[in-house]
Short mmCIF file of C-alpha atoms in Angstrom, two decimals:
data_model
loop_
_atom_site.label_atom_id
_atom_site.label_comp_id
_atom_site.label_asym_id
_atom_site.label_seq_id
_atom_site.Cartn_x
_atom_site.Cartn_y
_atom_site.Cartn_z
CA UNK R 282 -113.75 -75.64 -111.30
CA UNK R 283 -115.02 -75.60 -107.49
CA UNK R 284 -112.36 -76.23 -104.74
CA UNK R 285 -113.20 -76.53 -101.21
CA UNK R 286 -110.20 -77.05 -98.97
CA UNK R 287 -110.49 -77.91 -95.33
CA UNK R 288 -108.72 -76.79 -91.89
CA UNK R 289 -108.20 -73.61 -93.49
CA UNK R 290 -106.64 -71.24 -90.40
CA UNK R 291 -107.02 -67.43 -90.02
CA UNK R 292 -103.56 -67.03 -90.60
CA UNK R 293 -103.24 -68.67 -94.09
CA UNK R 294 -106.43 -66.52 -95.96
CA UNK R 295 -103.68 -63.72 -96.93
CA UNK R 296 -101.90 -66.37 -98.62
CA UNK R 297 -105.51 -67.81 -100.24
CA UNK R 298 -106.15 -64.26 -101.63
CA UNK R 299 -102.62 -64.17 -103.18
CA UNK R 300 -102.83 -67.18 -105.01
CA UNK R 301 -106.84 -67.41 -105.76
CA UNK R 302 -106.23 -65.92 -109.08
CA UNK R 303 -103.13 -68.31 -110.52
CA UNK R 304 -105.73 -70.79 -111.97
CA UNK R 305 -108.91 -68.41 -111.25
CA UNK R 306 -110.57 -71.70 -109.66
CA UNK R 307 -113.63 -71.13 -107.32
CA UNK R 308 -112.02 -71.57 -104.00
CA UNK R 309 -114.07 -72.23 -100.55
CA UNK R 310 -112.37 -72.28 -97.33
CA UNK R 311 -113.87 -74.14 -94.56
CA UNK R 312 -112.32 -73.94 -91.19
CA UNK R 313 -112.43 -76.95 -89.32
CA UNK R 314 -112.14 -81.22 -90.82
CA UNK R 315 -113.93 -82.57 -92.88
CA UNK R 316 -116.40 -84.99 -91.42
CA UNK R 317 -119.97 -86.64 -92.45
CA UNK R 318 -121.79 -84.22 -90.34
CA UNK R 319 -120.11 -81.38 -92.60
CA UNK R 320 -120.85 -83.45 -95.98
CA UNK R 321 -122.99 -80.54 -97.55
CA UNK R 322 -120.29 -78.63 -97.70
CA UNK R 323 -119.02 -80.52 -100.56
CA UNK R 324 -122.02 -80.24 -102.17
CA UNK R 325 -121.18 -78.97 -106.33
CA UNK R 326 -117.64 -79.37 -105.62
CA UNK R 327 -115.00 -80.71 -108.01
CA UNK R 328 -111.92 -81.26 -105.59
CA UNK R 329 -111.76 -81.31 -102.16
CA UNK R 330 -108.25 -80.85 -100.35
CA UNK R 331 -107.94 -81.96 -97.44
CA UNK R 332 -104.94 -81.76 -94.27
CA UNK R 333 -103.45 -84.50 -91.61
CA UNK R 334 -106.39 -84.08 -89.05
CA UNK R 335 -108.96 -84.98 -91.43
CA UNK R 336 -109.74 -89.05 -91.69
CA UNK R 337 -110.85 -89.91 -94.76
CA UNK R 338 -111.60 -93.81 -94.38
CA UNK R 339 -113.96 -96.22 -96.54
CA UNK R 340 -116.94 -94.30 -95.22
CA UNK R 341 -116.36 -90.46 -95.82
CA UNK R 342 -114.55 -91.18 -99.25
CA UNK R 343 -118.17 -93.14 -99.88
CA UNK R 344 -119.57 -90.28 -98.95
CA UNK R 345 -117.84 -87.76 -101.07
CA UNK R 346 -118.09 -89.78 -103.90
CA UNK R 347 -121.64 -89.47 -103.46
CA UNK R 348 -121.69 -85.55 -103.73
CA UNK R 349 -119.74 -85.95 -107.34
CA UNK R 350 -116.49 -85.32 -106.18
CA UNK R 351 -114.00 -86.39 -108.86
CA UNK R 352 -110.37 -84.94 -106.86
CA UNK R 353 -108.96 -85.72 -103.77
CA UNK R 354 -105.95 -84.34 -102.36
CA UNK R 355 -104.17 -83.73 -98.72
CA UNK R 356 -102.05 -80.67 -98.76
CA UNK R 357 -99.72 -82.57 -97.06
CA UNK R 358 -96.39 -84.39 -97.59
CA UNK R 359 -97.88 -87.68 -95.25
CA UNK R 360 -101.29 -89.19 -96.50
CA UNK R 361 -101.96 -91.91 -93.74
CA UNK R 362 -104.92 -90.06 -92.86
CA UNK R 363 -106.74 -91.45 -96.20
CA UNK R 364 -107.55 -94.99 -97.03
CA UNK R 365 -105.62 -94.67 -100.47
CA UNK R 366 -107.11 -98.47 -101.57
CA UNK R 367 -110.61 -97.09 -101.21
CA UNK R 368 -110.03 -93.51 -102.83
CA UNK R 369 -108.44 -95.80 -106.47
CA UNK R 370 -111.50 -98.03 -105.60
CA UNK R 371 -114.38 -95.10 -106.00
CA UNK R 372 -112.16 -93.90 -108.89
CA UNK R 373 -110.71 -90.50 -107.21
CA UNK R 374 -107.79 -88.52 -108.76
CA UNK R 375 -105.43 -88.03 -105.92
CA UNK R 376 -102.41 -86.20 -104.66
CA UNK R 377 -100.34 -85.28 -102.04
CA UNK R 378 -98.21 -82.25 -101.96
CA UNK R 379 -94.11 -83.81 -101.88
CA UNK R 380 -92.15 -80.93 -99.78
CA UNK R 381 -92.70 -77.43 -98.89
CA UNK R 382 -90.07 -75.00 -97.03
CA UNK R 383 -87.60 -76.98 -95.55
CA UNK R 384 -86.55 -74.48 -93.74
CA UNK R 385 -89.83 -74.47 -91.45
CA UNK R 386 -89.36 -77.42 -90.22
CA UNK R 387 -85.40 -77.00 -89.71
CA UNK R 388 -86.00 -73.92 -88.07
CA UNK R 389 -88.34 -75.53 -85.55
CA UNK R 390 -85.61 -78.50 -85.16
CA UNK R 391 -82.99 -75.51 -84.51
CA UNK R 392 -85.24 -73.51 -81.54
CA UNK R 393 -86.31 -76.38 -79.59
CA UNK R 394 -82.22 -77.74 -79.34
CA UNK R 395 -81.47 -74.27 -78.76
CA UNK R 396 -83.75 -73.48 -75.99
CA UNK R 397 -83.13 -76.31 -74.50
CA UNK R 398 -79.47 -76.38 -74.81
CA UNK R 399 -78.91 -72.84 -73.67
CA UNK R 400 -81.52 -73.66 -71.04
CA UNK R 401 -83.86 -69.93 -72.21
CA UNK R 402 -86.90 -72.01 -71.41
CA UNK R 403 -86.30 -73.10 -68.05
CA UNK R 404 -85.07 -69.66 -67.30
CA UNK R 405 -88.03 -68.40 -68.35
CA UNK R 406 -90.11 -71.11 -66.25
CA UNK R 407 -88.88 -70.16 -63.32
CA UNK R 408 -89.36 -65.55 -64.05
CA UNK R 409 -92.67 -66.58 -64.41
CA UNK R 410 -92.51 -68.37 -61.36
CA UNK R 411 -91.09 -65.24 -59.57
CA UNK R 412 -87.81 -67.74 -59.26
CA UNK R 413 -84.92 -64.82 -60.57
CA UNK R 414 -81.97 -66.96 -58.19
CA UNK R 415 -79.28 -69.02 -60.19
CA UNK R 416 -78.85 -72.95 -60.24
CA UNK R 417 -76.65 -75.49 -60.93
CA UNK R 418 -79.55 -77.21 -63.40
CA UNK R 419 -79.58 -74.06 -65.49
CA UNK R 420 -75.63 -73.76 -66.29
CA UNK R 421 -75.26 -74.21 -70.04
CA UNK R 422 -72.67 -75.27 -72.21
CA UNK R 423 -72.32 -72.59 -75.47
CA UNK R 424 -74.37 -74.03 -78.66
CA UNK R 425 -71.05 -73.67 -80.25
CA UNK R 426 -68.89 -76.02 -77.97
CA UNK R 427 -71.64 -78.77 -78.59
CA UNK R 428 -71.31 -81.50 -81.15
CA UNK R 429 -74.63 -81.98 -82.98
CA UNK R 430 -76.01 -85.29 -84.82
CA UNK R 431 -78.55 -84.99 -87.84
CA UNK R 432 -79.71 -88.36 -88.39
CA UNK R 433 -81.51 -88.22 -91.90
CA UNK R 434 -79.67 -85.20 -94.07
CA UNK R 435 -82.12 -84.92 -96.76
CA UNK R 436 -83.55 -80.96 -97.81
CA UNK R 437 -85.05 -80.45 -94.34
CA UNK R 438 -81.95 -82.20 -91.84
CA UNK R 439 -79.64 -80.24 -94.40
CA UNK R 440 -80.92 -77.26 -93.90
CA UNK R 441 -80.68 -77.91 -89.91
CA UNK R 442 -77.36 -78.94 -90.13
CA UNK R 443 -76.36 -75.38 -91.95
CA UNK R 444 -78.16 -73.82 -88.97
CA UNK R 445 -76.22 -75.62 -86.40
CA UNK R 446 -73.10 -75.11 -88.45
CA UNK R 447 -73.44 -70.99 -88.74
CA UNK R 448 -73.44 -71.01 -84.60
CA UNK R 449 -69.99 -72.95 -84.61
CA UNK R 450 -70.81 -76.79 -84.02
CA UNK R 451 -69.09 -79.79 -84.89
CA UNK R 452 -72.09 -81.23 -87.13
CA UNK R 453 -71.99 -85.11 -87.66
CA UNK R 454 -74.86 -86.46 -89.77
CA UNK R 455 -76.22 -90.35 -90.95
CA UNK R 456 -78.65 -91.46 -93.71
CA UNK R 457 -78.59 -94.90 -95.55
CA UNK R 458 -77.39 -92.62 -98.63
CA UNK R 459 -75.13 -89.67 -97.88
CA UNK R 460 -75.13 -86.63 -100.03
CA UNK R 461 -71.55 -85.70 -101.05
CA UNK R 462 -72.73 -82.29 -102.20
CA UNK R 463 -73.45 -81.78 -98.34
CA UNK R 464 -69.95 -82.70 -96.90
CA UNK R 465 -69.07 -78.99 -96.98
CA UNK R 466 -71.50 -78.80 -93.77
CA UNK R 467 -72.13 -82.87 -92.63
CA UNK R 468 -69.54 -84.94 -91.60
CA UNK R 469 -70.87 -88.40 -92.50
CA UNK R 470 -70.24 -91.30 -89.58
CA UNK R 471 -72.84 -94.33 -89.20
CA UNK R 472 -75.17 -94.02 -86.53
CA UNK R 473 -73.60 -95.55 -83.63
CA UNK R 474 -71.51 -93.21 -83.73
CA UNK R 475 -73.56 -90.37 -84.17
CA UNK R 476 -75.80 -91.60 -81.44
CA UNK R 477 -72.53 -92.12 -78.78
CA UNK R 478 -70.96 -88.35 -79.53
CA UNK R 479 -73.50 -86.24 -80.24
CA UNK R 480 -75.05 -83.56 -77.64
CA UNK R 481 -77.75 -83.19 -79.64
CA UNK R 482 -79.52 -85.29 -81.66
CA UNK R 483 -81.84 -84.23 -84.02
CA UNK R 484 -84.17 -86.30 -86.42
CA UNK R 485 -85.41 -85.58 -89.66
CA UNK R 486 -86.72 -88.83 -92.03
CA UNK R 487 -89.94 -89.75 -93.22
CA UNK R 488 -92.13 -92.85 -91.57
CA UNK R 489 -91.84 -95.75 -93.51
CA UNK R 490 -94.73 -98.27 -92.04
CA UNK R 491 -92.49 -101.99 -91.29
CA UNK R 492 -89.00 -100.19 -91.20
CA UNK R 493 -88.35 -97.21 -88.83
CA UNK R 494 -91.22 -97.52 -86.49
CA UNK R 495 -90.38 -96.80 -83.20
CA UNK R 496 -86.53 -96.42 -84.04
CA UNK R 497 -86.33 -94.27 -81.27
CA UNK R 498 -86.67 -97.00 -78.20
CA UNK R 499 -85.59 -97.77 -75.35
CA UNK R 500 -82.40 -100.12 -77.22
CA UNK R 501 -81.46 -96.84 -79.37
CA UNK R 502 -81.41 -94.20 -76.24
CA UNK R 503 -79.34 -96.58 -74.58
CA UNK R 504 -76.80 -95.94 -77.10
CA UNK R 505 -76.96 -91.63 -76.55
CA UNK R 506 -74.35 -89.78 -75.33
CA UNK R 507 -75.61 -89.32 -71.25
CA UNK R 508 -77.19 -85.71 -70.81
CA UNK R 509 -77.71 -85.45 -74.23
CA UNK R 510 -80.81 -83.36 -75.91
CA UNK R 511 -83.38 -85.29 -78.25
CA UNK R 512 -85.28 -83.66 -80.77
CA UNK R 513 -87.88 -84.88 -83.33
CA UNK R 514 -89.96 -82.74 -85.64
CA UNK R 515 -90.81 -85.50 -88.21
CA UNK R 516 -93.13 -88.21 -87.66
CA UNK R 517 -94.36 -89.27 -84.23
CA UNK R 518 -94.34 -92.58 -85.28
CA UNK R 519 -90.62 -93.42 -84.96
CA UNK R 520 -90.24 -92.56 -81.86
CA UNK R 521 -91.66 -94.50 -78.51
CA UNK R 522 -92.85 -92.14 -76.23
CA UNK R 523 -92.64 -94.52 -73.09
CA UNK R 524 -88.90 -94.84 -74.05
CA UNK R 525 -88.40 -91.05 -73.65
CA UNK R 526 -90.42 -90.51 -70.88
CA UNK R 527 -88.40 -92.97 -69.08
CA UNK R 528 -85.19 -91.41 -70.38
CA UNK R 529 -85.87 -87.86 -69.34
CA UNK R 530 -86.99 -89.09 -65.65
CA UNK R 531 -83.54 -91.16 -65.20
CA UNK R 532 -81.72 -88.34 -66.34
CA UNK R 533 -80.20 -90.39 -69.41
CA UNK R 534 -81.20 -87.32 -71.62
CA UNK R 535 -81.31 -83.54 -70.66
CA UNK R 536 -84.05 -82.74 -72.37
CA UNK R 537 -86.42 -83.47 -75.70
CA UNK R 538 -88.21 -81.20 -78.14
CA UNK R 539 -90.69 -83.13 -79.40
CA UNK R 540 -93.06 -81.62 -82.46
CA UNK R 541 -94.99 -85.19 -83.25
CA UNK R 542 -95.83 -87.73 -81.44
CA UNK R 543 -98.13 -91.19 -81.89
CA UNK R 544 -101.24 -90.20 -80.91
CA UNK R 545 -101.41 -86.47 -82.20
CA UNK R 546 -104.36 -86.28 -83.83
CA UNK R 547 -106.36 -87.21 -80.97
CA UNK R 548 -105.40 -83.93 -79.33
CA UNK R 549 -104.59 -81.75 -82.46
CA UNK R 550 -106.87 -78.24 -83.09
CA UNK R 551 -107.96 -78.92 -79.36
CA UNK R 552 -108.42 -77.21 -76.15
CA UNK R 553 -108.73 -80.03 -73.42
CA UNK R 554 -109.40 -79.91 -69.86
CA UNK R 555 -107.23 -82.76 -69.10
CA UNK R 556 -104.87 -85.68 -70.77
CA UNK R 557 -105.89 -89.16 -70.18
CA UNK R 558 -102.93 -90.67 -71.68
CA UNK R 559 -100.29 -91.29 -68.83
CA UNK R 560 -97.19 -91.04 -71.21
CA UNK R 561 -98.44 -87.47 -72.86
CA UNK R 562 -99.33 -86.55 -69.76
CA UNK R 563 -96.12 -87.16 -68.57
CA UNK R 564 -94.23 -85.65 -70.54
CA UNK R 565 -95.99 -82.80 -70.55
CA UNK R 566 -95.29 -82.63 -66.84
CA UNK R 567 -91.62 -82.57 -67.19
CA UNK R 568 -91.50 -78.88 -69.24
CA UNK R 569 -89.12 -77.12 -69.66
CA UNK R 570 -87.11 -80.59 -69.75
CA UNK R 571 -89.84 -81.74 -72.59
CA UNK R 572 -90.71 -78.95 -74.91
CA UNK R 573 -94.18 -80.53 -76.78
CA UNK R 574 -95.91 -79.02 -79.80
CA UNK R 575 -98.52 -79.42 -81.61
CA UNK R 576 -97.26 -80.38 -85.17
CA UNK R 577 -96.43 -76.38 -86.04
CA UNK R 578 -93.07 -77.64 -88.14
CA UNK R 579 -95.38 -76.53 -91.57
CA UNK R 580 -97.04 -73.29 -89.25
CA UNK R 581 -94.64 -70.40 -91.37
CA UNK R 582 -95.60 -67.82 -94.02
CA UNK R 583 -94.06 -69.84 -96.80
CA UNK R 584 -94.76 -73.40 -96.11
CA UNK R 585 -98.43 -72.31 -95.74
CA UNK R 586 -97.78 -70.14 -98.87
CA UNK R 587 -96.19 -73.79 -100.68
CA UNK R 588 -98.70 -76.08 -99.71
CA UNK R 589 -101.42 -74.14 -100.89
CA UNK R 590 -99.99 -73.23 -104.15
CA UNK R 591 -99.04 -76.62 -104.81
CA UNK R 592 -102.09 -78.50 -104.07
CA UNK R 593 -103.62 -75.68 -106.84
CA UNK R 594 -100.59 -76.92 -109.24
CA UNK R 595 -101.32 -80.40 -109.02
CA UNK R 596 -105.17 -80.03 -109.95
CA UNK R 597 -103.90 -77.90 -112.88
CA UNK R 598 -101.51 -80.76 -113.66
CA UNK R 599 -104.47 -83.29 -113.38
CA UNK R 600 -106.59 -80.69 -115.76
CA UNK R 601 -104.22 -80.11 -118.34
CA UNK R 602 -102.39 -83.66 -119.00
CA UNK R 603 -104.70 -86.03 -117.31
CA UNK R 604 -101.58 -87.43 -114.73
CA UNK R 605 -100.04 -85.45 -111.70
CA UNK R 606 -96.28 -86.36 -110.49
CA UNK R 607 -97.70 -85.96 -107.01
CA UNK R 608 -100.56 -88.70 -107.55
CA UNK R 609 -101.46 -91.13 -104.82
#
């Protein structure tokens, strides 16, 4: 059994070499997407696993049906990035990988409130701006004096939530079904009231296409707590970037962390000389208030370590009972 998988970074071969021998497949790791140009390298593979930067429409899934490719997967919890109609269509076995480390992504959720709470990267800013004088701006309230809102408390906001909770804040958390189990850590309110009390705001819930896109607007900022700190590390799609552009500037919030964002994967695995889009531009302008990465909520040892080990476990799943729990 051949396996190609794509986007493969320097930093995740140690974990390839670990886990090359579970299933002793024949593993090739390409750097880079996947794209028509780069066919051949397909060529006498049985699976190809892709990530979020690679499109697979009607035309490359054509195309790697072509080479003989029988499996298809994303090692990826979103699949957006492949026309799933087209993929049952040409008769693909596919899958997705459902969660990895929740704790990645928390973590991320947890540094970007934090620095931006306790103000480290503007502070930073302006040493390396040979500015060492205090300010008024970068007078912080104590993480532990602030009150913070998880809105979506499944394994990932959860595992926030315990973060914020070990540094001594008041943690208040909504989702359309609370988790009793959690109430040791969450205290559940709906989220109006979440949004009016919290300092912080952090959101953790998957997109759903019709029913959360752009949730964060201009109507649900508006009903923030003034000066408070937005963060989002889960999709870019719920969140309106012209809303929190315009927020930030009229000082309605103090500051955003913001890991995703719409139109990502035009600028993803990039170096650009300059941003033609006014609202990313802007609010790349506005760091330290706007702290902007590039989708690195999965970039840890072990959610590197989970997603390739589970994209292996689903072709073994797909090998040894014909179905896989993780099918798309």
């Amino acid at each position: 059994m051949k396996v190609i998988f794509f986007g493969v970074r320097d930093s995740e071969v140690q974990f390839f070499e670990k886990l090359k021998n579970k299933y002793n497949y024949e593993l090739t790791l390409a750097q880079g997407v996947l794209t028509l140009d780069r066919i051949d390298l397909i060529k006498d593979h049985n699976c190809v696993i892709v990530r979020g930067a690679d499109k697979l429409d009607k035309t490359l899934l054509q195309a790697i049906k072509d080479q003989g490719v029988e499996y298809v997967f994303t090692r990826t919890v979103g699949f957006d990035h492949i026309d799933i109609p087209t993929g049952h269509e040409l008769g693909f076995k596919m899958a997705r990988v459902a969660s990895y480390s929740p704790t990645a992504i928390a973590e991320l959720a947890f540094s970007l409130a934090h620095s931006l709470s306790r103000k480290s990267a503007y502070w930073a800013y302006q040493s390396v701006n040979k500015n060492f004088k205090m300010d008024q701006y970068g007078f912080s309230k104590e993480l532990k004096n602030s009150v913070v809102g998880i809105i979506g408390t499944g394994r990932i906001g959860y595992e926030a939530a315990k973060m914020f909770k070990a540094f001594g804040c008041e943690v208040l958390g909504y989702d359309i079904k609370p988790n009793s189990n959690f109430e040791d850590v969450i205290k559940y309110v709906d989220l109006d009231y979440a949004l009016a009390n919290a300092d912080i705001l952090s959101f953790h819930m998957p997109y759903i296409k019709g029913q959360n896109d752009k949730l964060i607007n201009k109507e649900l900022i508006s009903k923030m707590k003034d000066g408070a700190i937005l963060i989002n590390t889960s999709r870019g799609q719920i969140q309106d970037e012209q809303a929190i552009l315009d927020a930030i500037k009229s000082n309605k919030l103090a500051g955003a962390g913001l890991d995703v964002w719409n139109t990502e994967k035009d600028y993803l695995f990039k170096t650009l000389d300059s941003i033609d889009d006014p609202v990313i531009k802007g609010l790349l302008n506005l760091y330290p208030k706007v702290l902007l990465t590039p989708h690195i909520g999965s970039y840890t040892d072990e959610a590197a370590s989970n997603m390739i080990e589970y994209s292996l476990d689903n072709l073994n799943e797909y090998l040894t009972t014909g179905d896989c729990k993780n099918k798309l």
